[in-house]
PDB file of N, CA and C in Angstrom:
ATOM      1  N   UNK A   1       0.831  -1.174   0.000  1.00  0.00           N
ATOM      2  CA  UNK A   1       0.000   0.000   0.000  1.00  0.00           C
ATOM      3  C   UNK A   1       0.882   1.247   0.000  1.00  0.00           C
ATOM      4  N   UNK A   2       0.434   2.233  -0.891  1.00  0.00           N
ATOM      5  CA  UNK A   2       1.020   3.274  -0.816  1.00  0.00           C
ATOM      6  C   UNK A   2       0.605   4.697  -0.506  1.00  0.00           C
ATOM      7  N   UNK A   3       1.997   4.944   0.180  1.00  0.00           N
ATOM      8  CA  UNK A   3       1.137   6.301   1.767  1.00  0.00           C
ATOM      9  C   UNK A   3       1.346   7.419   0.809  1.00  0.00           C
ATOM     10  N   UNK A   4      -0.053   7.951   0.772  1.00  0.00           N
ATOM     11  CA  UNK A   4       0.478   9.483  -0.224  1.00  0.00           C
ATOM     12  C   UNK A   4       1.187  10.506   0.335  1.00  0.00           C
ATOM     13  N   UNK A   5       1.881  11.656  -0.363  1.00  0.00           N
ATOM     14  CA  UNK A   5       2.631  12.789  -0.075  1.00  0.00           C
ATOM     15  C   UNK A   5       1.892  13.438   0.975  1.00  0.00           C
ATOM     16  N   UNK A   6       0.423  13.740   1.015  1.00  0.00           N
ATOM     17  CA  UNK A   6      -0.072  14.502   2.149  1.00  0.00           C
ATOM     18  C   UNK A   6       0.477  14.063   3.510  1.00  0.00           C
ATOM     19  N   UNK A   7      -0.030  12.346   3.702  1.00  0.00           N
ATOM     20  CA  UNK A   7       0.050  11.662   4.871  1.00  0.00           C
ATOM     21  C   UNK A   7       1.340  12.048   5.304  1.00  0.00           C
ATOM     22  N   UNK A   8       2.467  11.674   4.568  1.00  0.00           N
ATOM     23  CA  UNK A   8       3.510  11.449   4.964  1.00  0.00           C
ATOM     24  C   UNK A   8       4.128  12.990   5.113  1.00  0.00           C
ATOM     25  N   UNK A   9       3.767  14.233   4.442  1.00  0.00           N
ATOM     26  CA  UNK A   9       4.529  15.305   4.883  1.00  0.00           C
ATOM     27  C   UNK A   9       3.637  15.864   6.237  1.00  0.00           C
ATOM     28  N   UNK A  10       2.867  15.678   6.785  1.00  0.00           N
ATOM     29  CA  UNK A  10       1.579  16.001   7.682  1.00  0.00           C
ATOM     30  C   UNK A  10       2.953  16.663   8.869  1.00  0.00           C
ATOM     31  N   UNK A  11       3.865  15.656   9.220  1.00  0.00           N
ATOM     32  CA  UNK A  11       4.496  16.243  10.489  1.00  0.00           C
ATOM     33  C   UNK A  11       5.262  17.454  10.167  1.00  0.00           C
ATOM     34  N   UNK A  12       5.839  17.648   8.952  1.00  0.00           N
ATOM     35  CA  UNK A  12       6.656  18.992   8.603  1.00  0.00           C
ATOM     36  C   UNK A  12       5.622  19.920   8.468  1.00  0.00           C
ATOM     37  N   UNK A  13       4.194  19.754   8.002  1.00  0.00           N
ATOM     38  CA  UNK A  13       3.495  20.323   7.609  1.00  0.00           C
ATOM     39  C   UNK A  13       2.736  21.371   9.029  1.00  0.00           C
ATOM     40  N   UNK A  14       2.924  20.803  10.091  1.00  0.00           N
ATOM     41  CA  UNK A  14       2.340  20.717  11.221  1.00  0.00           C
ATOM     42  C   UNK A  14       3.223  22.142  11.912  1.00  0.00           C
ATOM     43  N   UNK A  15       4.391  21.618  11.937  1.00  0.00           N
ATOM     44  CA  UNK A  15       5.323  22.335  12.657  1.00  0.00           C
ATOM     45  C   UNK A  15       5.751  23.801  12.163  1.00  0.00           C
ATOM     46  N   UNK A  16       5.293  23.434  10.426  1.00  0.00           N
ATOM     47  CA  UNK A  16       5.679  24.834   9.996  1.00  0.00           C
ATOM     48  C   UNK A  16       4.977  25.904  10.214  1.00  0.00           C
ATOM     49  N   UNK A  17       3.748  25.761  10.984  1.00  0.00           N
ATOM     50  CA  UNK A  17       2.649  26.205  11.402  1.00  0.00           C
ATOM     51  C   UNK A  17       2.778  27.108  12.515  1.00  0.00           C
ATOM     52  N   UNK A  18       3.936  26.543  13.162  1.00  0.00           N
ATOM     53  CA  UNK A  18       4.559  27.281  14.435  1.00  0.00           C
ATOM     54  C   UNK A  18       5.296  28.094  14.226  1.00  0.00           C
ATOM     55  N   UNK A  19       4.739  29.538  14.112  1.00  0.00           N
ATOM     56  CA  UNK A  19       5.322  30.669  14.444  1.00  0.00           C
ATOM     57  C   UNK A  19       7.016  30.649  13.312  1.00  0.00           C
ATOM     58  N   UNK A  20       8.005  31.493  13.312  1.00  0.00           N
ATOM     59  CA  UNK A  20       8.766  31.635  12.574  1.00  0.00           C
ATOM     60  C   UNK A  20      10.262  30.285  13.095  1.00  0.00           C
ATOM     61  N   UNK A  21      10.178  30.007  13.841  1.00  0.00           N
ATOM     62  CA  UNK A  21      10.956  29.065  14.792  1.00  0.00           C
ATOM     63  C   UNK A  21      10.219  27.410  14.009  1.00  0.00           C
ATOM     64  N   UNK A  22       9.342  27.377  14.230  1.00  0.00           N
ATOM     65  CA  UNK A  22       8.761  26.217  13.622  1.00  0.00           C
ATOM     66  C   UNK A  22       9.183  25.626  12.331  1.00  0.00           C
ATOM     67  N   UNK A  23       8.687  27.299  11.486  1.00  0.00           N
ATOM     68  CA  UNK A  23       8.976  27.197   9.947  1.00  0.00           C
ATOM     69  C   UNK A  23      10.532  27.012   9.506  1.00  0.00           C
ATOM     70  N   UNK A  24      11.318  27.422  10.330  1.00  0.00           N
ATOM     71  CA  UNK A  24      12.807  27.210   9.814  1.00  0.00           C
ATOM     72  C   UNK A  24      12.948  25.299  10.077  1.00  0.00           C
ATOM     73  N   UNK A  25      12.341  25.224  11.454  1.00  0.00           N
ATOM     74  CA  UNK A  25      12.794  23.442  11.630  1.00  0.00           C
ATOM     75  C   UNK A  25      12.008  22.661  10.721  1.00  0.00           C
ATOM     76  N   UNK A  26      11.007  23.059  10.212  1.00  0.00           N
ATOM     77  CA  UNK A  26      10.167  22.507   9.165  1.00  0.00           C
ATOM     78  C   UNK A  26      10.922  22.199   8.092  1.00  0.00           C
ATOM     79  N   UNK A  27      11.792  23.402   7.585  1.00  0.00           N
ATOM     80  CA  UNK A  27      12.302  23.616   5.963  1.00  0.00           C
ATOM     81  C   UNK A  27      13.883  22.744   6.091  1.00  0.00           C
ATOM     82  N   UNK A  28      13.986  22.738   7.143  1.00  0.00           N
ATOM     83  CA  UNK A  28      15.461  21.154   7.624  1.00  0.00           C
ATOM     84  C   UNK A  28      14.734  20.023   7.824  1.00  0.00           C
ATOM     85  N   UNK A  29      13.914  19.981   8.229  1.00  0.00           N
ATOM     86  CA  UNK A  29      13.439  18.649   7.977  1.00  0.00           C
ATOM     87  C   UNK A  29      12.663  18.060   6.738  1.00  0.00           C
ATOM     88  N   UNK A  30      12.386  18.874   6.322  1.00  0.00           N
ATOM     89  CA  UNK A  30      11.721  18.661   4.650  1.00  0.00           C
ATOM     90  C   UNK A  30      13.120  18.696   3.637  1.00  0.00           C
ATOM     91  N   UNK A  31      14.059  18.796   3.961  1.00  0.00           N
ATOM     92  CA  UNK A  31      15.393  18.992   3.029  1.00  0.00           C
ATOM     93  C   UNK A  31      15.235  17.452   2.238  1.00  0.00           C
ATOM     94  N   UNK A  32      15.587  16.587   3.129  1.00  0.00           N
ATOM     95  CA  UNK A  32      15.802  15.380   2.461  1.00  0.00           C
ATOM     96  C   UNK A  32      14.764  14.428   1.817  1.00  0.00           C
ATOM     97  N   UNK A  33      13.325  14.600   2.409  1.00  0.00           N
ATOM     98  CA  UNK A  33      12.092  14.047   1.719  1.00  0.00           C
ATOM     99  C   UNK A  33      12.048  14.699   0.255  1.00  0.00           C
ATOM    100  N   UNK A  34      11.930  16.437   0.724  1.00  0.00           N
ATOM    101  CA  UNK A  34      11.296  17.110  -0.212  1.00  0.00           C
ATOM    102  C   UNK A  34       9.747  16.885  -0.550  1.00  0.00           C
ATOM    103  N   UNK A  35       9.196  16.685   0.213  1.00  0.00           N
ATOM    104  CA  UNK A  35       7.488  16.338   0.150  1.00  0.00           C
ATOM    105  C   UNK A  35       6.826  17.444  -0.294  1.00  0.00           C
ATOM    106  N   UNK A  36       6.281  17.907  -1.596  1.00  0.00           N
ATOM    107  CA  UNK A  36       5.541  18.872  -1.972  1.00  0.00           C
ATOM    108  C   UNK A  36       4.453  18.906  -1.542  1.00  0.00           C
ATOM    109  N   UNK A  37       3.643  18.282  -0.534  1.00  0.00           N
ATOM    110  CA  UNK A  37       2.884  18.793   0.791  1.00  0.00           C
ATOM    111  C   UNK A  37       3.453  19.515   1.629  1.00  0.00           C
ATOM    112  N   UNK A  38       4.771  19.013   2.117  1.00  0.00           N
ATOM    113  CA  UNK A  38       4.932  19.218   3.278  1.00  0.00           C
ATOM    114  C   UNK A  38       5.463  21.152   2.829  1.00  0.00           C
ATOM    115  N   UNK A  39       6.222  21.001   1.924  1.00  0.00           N
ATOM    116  CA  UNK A  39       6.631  22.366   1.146  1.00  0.00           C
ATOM    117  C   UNK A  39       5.646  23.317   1.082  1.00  0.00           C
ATOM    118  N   UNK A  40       4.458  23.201   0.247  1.00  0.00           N
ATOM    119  CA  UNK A  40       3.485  24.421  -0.008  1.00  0.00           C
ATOM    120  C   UNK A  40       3.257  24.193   1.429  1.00  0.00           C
ATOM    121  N   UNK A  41       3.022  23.476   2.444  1.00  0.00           N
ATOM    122  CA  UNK A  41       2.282  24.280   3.880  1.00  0.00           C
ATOM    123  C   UNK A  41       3.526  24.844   4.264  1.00  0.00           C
ATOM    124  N   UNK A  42       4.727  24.375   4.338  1.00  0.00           N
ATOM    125  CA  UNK A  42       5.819  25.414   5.228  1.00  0.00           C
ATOM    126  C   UNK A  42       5.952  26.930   4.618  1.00  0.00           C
ATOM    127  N   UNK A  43       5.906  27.012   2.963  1.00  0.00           N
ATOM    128  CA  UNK A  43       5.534  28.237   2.234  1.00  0.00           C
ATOM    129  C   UNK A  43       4.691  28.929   3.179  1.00  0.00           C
ATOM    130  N   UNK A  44       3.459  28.500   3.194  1.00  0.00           N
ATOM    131  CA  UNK A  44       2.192  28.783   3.828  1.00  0.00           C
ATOM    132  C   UNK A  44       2.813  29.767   5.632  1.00  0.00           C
ATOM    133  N   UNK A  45       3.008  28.981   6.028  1.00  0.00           N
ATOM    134  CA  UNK A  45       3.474  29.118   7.432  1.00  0.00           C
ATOM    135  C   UNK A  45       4.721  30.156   7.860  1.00  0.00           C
ATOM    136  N   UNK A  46       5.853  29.963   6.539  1.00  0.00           N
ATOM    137  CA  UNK A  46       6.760  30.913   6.914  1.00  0.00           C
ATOM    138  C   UNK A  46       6.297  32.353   6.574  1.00  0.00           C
ATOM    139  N   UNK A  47       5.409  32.546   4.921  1.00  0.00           N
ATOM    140  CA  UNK A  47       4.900  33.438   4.994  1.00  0.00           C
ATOM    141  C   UNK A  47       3.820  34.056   6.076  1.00  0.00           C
ATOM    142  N   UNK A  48       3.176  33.363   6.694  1.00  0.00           N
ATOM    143  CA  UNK A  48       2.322  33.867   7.772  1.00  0.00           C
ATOM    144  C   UNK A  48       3.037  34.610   8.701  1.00  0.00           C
ATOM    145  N   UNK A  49       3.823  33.663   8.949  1.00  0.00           N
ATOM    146  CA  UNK A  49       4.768  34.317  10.295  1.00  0.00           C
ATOM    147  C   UNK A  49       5.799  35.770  10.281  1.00  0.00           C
ATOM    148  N   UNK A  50       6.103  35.829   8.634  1.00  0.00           N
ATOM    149  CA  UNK A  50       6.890  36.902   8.094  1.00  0.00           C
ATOM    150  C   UNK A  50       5.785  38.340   8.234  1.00  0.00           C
ATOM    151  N   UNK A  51       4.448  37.937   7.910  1.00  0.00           N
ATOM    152  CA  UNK A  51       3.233  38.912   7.770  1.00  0.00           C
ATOM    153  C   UNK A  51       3.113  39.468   9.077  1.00  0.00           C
ATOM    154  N   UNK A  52       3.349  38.345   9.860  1.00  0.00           N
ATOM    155  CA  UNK A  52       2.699  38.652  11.509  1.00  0.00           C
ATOM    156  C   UNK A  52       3.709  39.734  12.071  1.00  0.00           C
ATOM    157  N   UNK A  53       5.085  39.572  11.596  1.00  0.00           N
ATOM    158  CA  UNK A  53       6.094  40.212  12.472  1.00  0.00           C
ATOM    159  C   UNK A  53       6.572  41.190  11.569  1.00  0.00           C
ATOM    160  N   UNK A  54       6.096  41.297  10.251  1.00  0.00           N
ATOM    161  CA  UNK A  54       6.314  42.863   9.869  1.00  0.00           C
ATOM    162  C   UNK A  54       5.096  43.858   9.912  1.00  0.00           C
ATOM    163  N   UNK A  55       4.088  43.357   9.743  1.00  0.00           N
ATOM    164  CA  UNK A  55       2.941  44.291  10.218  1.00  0.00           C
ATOM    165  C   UNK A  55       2.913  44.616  11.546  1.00  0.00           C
ATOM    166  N   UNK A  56       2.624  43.175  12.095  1.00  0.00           N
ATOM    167  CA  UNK A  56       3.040  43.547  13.839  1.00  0.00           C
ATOM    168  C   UNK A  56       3.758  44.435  14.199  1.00  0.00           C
ATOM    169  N   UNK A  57       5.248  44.495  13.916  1.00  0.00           N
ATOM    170  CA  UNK A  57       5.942  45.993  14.215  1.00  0.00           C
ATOM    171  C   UNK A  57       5.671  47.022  13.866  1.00  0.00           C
ATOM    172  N   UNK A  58       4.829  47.495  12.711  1.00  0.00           N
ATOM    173  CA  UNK A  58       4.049  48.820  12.302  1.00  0.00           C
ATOM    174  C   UNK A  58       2.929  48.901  13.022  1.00  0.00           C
ATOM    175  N   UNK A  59       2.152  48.189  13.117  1.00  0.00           N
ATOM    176  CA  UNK A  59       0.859  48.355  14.132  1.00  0.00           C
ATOM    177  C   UNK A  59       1.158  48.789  15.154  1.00  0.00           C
ATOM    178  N   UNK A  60       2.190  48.049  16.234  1.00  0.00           N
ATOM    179  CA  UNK A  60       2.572  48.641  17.843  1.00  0.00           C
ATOM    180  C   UNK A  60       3.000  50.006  17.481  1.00  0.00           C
ATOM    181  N   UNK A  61       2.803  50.871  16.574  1.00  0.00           N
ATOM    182  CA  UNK A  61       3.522  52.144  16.789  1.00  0.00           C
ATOM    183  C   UNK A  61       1.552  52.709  16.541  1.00  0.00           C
ATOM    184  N   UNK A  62       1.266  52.127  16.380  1.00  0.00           N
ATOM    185  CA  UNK A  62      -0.038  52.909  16.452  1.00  0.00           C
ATOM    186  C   UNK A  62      -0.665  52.890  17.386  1.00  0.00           C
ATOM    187  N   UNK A  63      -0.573  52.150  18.498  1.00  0.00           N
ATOM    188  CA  UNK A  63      -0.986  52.028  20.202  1.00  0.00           C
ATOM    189  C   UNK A  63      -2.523  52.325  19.919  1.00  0.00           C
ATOM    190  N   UNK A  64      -3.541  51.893  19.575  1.00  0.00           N
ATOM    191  CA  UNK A  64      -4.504  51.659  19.333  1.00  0.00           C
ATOM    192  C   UNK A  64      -5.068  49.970  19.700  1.00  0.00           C
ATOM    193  N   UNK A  65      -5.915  49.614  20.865  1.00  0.00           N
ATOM    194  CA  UNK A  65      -6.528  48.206  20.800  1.00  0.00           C
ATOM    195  C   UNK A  65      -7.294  48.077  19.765  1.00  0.00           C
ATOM    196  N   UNK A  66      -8.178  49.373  18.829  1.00  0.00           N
ATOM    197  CA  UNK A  66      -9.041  48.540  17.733  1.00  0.00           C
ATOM    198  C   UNK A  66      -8.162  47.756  16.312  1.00  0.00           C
ATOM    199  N   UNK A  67      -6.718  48.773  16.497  1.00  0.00           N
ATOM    200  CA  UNK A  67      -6.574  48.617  15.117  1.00  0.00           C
ATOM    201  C   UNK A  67      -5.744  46.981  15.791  1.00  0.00           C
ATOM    202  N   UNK A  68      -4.880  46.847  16.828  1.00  0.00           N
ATOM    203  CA  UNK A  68      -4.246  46.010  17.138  1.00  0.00           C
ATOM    204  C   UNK A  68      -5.581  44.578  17.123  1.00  0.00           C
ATOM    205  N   UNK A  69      -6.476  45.241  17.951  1.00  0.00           N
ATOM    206  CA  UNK A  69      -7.293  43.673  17.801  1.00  0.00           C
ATOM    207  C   UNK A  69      -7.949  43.556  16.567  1.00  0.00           C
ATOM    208  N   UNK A  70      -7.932  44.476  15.482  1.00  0.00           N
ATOM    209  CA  UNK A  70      -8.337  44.116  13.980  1.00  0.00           C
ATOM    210  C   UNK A  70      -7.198  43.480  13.147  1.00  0.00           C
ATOM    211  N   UNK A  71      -5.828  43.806  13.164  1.00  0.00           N
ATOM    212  CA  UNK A  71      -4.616  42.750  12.965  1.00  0.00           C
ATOM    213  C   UNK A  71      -4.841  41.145  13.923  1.00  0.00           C
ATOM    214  N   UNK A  72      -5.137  41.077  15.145  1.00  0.00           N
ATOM    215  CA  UNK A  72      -4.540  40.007  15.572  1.00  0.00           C
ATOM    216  C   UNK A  72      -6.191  38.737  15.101  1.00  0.00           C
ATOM    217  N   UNK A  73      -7.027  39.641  14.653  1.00  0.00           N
ATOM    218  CA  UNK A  73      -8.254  38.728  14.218  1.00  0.00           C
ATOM    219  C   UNK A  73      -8.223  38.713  13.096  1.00  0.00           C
ATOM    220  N   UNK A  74      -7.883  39.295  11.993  1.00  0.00           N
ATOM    221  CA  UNK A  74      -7.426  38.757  10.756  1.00  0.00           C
ATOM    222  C   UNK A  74      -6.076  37.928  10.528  1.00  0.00           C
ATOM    223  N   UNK A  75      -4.676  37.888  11.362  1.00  0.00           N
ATOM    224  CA  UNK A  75      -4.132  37.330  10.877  1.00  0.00           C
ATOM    225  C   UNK A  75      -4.293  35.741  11.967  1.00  0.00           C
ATOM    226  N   UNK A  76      -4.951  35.476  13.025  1.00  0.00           N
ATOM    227  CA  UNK A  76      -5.768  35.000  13.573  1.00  0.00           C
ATOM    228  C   UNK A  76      -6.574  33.649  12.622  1.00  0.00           C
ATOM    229  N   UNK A  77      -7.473  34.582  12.082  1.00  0.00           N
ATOM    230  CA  UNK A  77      -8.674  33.537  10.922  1.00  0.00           C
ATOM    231  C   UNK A  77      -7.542  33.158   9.823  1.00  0.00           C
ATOM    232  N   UNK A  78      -6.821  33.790   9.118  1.00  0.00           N
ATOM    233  CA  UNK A  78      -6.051  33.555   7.981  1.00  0.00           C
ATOM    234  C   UNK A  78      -5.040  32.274   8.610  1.00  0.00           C
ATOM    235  N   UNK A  79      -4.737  32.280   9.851  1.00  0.00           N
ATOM    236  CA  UNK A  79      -3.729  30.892  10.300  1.00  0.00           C
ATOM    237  C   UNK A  79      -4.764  30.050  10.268  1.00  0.00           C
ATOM    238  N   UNK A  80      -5.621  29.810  11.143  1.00  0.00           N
ATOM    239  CA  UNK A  80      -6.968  28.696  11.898  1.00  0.00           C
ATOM    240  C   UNK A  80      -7.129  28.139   9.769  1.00  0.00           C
ATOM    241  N   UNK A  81      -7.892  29.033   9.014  1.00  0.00           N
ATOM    242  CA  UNK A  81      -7.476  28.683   7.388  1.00  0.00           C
ATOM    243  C   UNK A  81      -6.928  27.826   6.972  1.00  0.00           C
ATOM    244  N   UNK A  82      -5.592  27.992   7.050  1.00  0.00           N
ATOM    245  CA  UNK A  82      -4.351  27.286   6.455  1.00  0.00           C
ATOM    246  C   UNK A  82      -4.426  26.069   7.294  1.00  0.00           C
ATOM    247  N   UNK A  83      -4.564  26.098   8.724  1.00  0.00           N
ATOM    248  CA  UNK A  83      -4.031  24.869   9.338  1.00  0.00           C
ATOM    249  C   UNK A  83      -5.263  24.246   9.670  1.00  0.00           C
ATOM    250  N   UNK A  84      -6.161  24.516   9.191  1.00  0.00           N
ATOM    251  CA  UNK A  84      -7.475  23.110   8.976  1.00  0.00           C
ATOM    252  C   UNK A  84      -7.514  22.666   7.961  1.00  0.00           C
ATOM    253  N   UNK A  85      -7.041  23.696   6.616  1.00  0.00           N
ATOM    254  CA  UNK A  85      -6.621  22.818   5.083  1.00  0.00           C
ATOM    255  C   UNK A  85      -5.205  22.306   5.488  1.00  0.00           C
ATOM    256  N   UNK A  86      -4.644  22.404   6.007  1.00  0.00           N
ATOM    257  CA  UNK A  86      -3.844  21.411   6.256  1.00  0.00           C
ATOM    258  C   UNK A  86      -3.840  20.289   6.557  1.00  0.00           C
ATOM    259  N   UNK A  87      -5.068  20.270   7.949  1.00  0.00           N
ATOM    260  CA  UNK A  87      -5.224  19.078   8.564  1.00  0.00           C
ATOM    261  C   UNK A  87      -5.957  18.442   7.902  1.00  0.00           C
ATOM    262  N   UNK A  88      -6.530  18.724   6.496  1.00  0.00           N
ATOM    263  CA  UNK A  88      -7.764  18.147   5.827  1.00  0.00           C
ATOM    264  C   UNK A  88      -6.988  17.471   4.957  1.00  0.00           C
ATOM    265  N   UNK A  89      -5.767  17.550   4.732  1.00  0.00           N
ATOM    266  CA  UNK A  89      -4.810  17.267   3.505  1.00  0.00           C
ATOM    267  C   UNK A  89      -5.417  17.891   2.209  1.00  0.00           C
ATOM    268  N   UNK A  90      -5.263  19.650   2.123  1.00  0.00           N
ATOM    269  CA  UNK A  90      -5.742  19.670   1.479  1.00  0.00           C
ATOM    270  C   UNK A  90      -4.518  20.985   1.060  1.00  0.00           C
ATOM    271  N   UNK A  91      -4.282  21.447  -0.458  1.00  0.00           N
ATOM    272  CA  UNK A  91      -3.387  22.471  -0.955  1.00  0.00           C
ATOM    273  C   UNK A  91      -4.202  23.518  -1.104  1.00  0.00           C
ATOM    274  N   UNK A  92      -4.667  23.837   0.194  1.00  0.00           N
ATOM    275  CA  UNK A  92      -5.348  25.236   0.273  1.00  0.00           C
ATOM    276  C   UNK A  92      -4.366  26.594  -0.090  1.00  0.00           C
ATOM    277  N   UNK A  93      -4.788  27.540  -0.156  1.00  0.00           N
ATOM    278  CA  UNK A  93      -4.132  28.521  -0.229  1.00  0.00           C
ATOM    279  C   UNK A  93      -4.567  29.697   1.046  1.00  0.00           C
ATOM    280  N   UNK A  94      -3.335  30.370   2.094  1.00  0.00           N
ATOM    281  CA  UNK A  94      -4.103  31.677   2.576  1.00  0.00           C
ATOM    282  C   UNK A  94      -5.072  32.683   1.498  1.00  0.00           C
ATOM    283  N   UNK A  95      -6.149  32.787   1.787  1.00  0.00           N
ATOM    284  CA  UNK A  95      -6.496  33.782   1.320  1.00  0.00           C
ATOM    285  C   UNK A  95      -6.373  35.286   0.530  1.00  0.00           C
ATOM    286  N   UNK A  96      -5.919  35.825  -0.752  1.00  0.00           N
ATOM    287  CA  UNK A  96      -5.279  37.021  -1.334  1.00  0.00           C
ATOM    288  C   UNK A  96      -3.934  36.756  -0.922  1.00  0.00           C
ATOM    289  N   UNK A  97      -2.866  36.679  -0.370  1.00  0.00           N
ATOM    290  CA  UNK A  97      -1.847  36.575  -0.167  1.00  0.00           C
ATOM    291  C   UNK A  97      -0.886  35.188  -0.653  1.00  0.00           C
ATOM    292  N   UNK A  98      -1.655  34.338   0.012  1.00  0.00           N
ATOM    293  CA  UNK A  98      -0.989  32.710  -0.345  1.00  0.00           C
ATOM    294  C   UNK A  98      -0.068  32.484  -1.442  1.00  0.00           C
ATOM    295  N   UNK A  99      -0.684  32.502  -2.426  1.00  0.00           N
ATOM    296  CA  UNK A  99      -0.330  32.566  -4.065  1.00  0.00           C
ATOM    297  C   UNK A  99       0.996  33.129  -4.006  1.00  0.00           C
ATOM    298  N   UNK A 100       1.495  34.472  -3.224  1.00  0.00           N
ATOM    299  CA  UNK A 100       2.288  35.198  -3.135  1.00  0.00           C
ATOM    300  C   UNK A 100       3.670  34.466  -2.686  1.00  0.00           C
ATOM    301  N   UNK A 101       2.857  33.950  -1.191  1.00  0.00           N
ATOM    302  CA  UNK A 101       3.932  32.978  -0.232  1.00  0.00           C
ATOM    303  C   UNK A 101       4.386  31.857  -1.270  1.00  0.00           C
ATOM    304  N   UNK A 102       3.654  30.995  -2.172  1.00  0.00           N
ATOM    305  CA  UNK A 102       4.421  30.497  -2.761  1.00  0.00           C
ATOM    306  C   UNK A 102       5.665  30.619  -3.710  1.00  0.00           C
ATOM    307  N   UNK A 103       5.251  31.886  -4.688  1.00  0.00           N
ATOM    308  CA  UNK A 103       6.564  32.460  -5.234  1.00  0.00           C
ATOM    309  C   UNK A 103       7.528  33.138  -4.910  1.00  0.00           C
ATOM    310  N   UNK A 104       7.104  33.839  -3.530  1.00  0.00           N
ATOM    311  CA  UNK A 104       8.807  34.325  -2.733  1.00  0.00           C
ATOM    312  C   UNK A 104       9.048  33.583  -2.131  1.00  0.00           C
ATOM    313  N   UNK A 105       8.645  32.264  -1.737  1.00  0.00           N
ATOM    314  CA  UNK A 105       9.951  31.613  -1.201  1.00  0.00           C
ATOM    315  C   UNK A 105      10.096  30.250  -1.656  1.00  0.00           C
ATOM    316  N   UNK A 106      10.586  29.968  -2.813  1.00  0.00           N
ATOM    317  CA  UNK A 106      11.031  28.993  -3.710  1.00  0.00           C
ATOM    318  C   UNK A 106      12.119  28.645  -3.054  1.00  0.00           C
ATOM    319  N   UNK A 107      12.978  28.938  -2.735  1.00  0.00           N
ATOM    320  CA  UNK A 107      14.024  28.353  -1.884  1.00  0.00           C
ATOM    321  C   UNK A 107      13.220  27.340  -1.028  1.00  0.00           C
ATOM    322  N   UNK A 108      12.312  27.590  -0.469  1.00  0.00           N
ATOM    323  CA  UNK A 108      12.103  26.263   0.401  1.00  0.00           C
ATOM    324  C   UNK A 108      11.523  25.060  -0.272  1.00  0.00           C
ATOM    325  N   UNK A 109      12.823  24.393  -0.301  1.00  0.00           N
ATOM    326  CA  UNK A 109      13.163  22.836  -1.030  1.00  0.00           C
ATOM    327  C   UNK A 109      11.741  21.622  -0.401  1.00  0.00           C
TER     328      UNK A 109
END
């Protein structure tokens, strides 16, 4: 019987999910499979995390809770997104952005 690419990239896929720390141990551990599951979700994930911490640093200069809790609930729904098509085994895309995460970071093998 043969285990498809989803099944088997699920654990890189998982981890890349975690914050920017995650996504780097993700993209070393996907080196040697190379699982094109496990790849488009770490895409997925490193771009999230890149979004979170460069907007994030422009927002805190605006010291505002509406605008801060209108960032942390959109980029919020846009993760919960990705990581239930993930868990669905499915090549979802984030929402308007996704598409993006895949072509800047081709480096991740």
């Amino acid at each position: 019987m043969e285990i498809k690419p989803e099944r088997e990239g699920k654990t890189a896929a998982i981890i890349g999910y975690l914050m920017l720390v995650g996504a780097i141990i993700a993209i070393f551990l996907n080196l040697e499979k190379q699982n094109p599951f496990a790849r488009f979700h770490i895409r997925q994930g490193f771009g999230l995390s890149l979004m979170f911490i460069s907007i994030g640093y422009v927002i805190g200069y605006f010291n505002s809770w509406m605008i801060s809790s209108a960032f942390y609930l959109c980029i919020s729904i846009l993760w919960i997104y990705a990581f239930i098509g993930m868990l669905q085994e499915k090549y979802s895309e984030v929402p308007v952005i996704g598409k993006y995460f895949q072509q800047w970071f081709t480096f991740i093998k």
